[in-house]
GROMACS .gro file of C-alpha atoms in nm:
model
  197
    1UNK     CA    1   6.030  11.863   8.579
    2UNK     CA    2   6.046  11.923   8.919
    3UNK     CA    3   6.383  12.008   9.112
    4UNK     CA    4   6.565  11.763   9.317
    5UNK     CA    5   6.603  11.862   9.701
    6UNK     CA    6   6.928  11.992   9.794
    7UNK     CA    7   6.957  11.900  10.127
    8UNK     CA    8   7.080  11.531  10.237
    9UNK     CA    9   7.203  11.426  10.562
   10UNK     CA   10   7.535  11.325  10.547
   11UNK     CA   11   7.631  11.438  10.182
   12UNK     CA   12   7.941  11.362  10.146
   13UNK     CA   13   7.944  10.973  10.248
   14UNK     CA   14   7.686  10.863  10.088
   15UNK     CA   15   7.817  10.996   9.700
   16UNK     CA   16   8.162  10.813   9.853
   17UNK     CA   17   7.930  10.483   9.940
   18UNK     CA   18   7.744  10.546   9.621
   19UNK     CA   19   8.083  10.630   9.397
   20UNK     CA   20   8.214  10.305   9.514
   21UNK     CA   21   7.960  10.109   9.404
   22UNK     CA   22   7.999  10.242   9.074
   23UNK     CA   23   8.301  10.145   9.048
   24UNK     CA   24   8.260   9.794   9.225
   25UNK     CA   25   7.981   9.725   8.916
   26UNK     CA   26   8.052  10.003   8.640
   27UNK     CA   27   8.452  10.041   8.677
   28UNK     CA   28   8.609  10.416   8.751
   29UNK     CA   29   8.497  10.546   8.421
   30UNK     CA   30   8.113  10.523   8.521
   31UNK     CA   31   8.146  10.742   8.817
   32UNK     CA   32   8.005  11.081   8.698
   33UNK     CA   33   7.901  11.394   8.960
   34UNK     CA   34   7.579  11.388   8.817
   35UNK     CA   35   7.491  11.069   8.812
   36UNK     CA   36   7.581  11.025   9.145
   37UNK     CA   37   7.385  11.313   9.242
   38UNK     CA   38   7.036  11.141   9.036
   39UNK     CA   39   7.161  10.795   9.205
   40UNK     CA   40   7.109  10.952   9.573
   41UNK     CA   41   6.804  11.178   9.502
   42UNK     CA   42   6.932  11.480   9.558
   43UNK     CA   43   7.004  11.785   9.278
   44UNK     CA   44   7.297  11.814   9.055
   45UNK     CA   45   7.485  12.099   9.189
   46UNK     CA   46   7.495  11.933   9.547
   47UNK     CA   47   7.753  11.707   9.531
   48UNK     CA   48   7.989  12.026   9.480
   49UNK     CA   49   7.925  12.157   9.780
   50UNK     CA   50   8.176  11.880   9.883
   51UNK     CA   51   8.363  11.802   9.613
   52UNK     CA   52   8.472  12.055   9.289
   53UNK     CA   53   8.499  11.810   9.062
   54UNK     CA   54   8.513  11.448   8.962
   55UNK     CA   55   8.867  11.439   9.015
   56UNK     CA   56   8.832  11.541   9.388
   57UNK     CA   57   8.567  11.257   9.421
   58UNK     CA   58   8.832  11.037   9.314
   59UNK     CA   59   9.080  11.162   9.497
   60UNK     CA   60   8.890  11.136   9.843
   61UNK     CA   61   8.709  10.761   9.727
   62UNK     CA   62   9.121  10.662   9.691
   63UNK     CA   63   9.195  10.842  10.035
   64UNK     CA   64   8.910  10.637  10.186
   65UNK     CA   65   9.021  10.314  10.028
   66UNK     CA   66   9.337  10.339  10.143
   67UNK     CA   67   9.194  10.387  10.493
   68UNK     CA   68   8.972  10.106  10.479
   69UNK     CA   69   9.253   9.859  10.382
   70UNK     CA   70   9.449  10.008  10.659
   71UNK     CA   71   9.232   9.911  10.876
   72UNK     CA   72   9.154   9.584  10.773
   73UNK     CA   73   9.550   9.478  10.686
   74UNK     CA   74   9.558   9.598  11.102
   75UNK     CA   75   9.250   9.356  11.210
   76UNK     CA   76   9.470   9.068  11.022
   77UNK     CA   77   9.766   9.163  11.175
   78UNK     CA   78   9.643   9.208  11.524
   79UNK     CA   79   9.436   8.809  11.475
   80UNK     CA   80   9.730   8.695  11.391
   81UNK     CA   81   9.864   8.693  11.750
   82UNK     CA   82  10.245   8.660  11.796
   83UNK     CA   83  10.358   8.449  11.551
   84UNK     CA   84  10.521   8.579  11.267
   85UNK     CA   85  10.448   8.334  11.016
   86UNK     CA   86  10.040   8.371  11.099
   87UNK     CA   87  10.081   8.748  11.121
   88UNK     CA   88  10.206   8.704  10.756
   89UNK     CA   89   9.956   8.499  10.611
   90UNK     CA   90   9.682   8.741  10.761
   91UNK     CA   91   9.791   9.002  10.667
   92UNK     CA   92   9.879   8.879  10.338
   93UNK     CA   93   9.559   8.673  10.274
   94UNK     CA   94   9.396   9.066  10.414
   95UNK     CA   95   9.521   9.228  10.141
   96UNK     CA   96   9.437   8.956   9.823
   97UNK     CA   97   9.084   8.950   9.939
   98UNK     CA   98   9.074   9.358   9.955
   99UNK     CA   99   9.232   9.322   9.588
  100UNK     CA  100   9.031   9.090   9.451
  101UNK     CA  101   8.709   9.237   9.577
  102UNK     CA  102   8.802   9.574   9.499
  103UNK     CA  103   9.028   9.565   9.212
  104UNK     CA  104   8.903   9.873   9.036
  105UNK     CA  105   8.927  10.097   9.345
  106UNK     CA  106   9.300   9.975   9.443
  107UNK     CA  107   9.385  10.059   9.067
  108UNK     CA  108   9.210  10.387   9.124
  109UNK     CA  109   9.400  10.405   9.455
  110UNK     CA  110   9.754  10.354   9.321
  111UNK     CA  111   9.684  10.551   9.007
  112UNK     CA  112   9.572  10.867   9.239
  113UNK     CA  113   9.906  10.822   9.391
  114UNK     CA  114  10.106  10.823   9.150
  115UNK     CA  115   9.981  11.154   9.051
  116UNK     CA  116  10.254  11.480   9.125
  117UNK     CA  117   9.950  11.681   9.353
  118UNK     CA  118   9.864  11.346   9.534
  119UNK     CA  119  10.014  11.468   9.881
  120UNK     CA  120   9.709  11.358  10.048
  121UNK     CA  121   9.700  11.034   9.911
  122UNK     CA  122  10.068  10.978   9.927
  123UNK     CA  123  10.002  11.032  10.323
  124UNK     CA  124   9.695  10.790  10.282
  125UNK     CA  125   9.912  10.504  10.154
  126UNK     CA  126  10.205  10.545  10.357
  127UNK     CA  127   9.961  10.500  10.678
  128UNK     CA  128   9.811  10.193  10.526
  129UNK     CA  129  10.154  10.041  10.448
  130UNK     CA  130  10.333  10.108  10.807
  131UNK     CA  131  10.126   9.759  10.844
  132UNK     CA  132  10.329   9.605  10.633
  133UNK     CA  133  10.635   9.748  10.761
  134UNK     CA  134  10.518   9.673  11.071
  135UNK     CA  135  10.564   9.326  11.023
  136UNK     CA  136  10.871   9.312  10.834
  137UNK     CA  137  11.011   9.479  11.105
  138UNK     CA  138  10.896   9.231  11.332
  139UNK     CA  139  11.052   8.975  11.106
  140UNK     CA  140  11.386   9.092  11.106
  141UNK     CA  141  11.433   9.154  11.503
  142UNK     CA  142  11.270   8.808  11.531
  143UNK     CA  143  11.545   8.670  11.233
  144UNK     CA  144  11.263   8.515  11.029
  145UNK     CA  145  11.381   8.738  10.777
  146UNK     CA  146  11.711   8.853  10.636
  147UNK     CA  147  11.795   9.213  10.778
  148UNK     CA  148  11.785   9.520  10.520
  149UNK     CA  149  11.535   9.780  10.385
  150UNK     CA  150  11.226   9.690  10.529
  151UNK     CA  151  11.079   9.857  10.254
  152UNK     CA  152  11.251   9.692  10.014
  153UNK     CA  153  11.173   9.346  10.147
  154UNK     CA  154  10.806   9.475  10.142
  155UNK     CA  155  10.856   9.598   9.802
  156UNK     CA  156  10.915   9.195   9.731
  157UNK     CA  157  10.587   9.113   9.922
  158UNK     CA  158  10.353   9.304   9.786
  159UNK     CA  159  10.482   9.230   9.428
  160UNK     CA  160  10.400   8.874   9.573
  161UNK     CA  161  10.055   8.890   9.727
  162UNK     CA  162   9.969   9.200   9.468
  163UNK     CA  163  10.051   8.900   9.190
  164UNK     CA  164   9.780   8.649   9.324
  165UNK     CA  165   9.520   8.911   9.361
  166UNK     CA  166   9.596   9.011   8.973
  167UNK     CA  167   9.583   8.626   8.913
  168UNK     CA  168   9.258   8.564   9.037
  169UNK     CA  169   9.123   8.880   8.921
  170UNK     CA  170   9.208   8.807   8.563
  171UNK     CA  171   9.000   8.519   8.615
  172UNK     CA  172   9.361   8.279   8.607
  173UNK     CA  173   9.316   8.114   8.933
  174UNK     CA  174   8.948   8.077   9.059
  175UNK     CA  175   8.866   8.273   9.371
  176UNK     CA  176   8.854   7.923   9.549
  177UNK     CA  177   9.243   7.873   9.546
  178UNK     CA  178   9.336   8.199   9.713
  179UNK     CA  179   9.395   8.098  10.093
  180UNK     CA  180   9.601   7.795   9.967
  181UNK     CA  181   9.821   8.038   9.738
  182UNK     CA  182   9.887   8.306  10.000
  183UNK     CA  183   9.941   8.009  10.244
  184UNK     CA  184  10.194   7.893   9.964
  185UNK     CA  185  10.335   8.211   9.867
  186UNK     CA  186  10.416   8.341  10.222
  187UNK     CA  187  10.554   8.002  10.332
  188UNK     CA  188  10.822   8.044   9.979
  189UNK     CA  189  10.855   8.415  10.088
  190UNK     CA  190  10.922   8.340  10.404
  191UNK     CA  191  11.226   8.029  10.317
  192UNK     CA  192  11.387   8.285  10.064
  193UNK     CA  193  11.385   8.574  10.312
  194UNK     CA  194  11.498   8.392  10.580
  195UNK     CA  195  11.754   8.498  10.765
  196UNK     CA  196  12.088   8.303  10.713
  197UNK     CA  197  12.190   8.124  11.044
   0.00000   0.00000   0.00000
């Protein structure tokens, strides 16, 4: 049997691209070094040139994940315009469709970051979540919502939004509904967080 080459281009990315695939179709338990390594054509001691083990594979596909819905939870935010209410639902309907689409990798993501050596990934999510705190900031100094611990007030959203995703996901609500139950859910968020006058 002849040897795989070792040598690939940009390494690293594509067993990330390729790892998340796997999980997008196969679930977190299907992503193996060396099956990533016969998936990309290349031999099965190069992927741990980057990474050591599967674990640090993980780690890094979370670290990218939580980039990736950091940026995108900033797009919504930033279409949004000035209003707080469309900000919200942006953001919010940014973060079901993330969910729903990528279910398995957000589990992977707040599993990896839960995890006592997750320092990275603690770092990863905190950057992704400023968004959000972003905008509950905004909220308050605007009085759309009731003043307090901005992250305990997002605590109450993301419970929220993270509750539709899990809806649809588990096959509940079909996929269809979504923009009308984020469009729902923000507008109840937004009456019981409002700020008394």
């Amino acid at each position: 049997m002849k040897e795989r080459p070792y040598h690939h281009g940009n390494l690293r990315e594509a067993l990330l691209e390729q790892a998340e695939r796997t999980v997008r179709e196969r679930g977190v338990q299907g992503v193996s070094l060396r099956e990533l390594a016969r998936e990309i054509g290349v031999s099965h001691g190069a992927p741990r040139r980057h990474f050591p083990d599967r674990q640090a594979l993980l780690d890094a596909l979370a670290e990218a994940g939580f980039a990736r819905l950091g940026a995108e939870l900033r797009a919504a935010l930033d279409a949004g315009g000035e209003d707080f209410e469309a900000r919200l639902r942006a953001t919010a309907t940014a973060y079901v469709r993330f969910a729903t689409r990528d279910a398995a990798l957000l589990e992977l993501m707040f599993a990896g970051k839960q995890r006592e050596d997750s320092g990275t990934l603690h770092e990863a999510a905190d950057r992704t979540f400023s968004v959000m705190l972003e905008l509950i900031d905004q909220g308050q100094s605007q009085g759309a919502l009731e003043t307090g611990e901005p992250e305990r007030v997002g605590l109450v959203l993301l419970a929220t939004i993270q509750g539709i995703a899990a809806l649809v996901t588990g096959g509940i609500i079909r996929a269809e509904q979504l923009d009308e139950l984020v469009a729902d859910a923000t507008a109840h968020f937004l009456r019981g967080s409002r700020a008394a006058a």
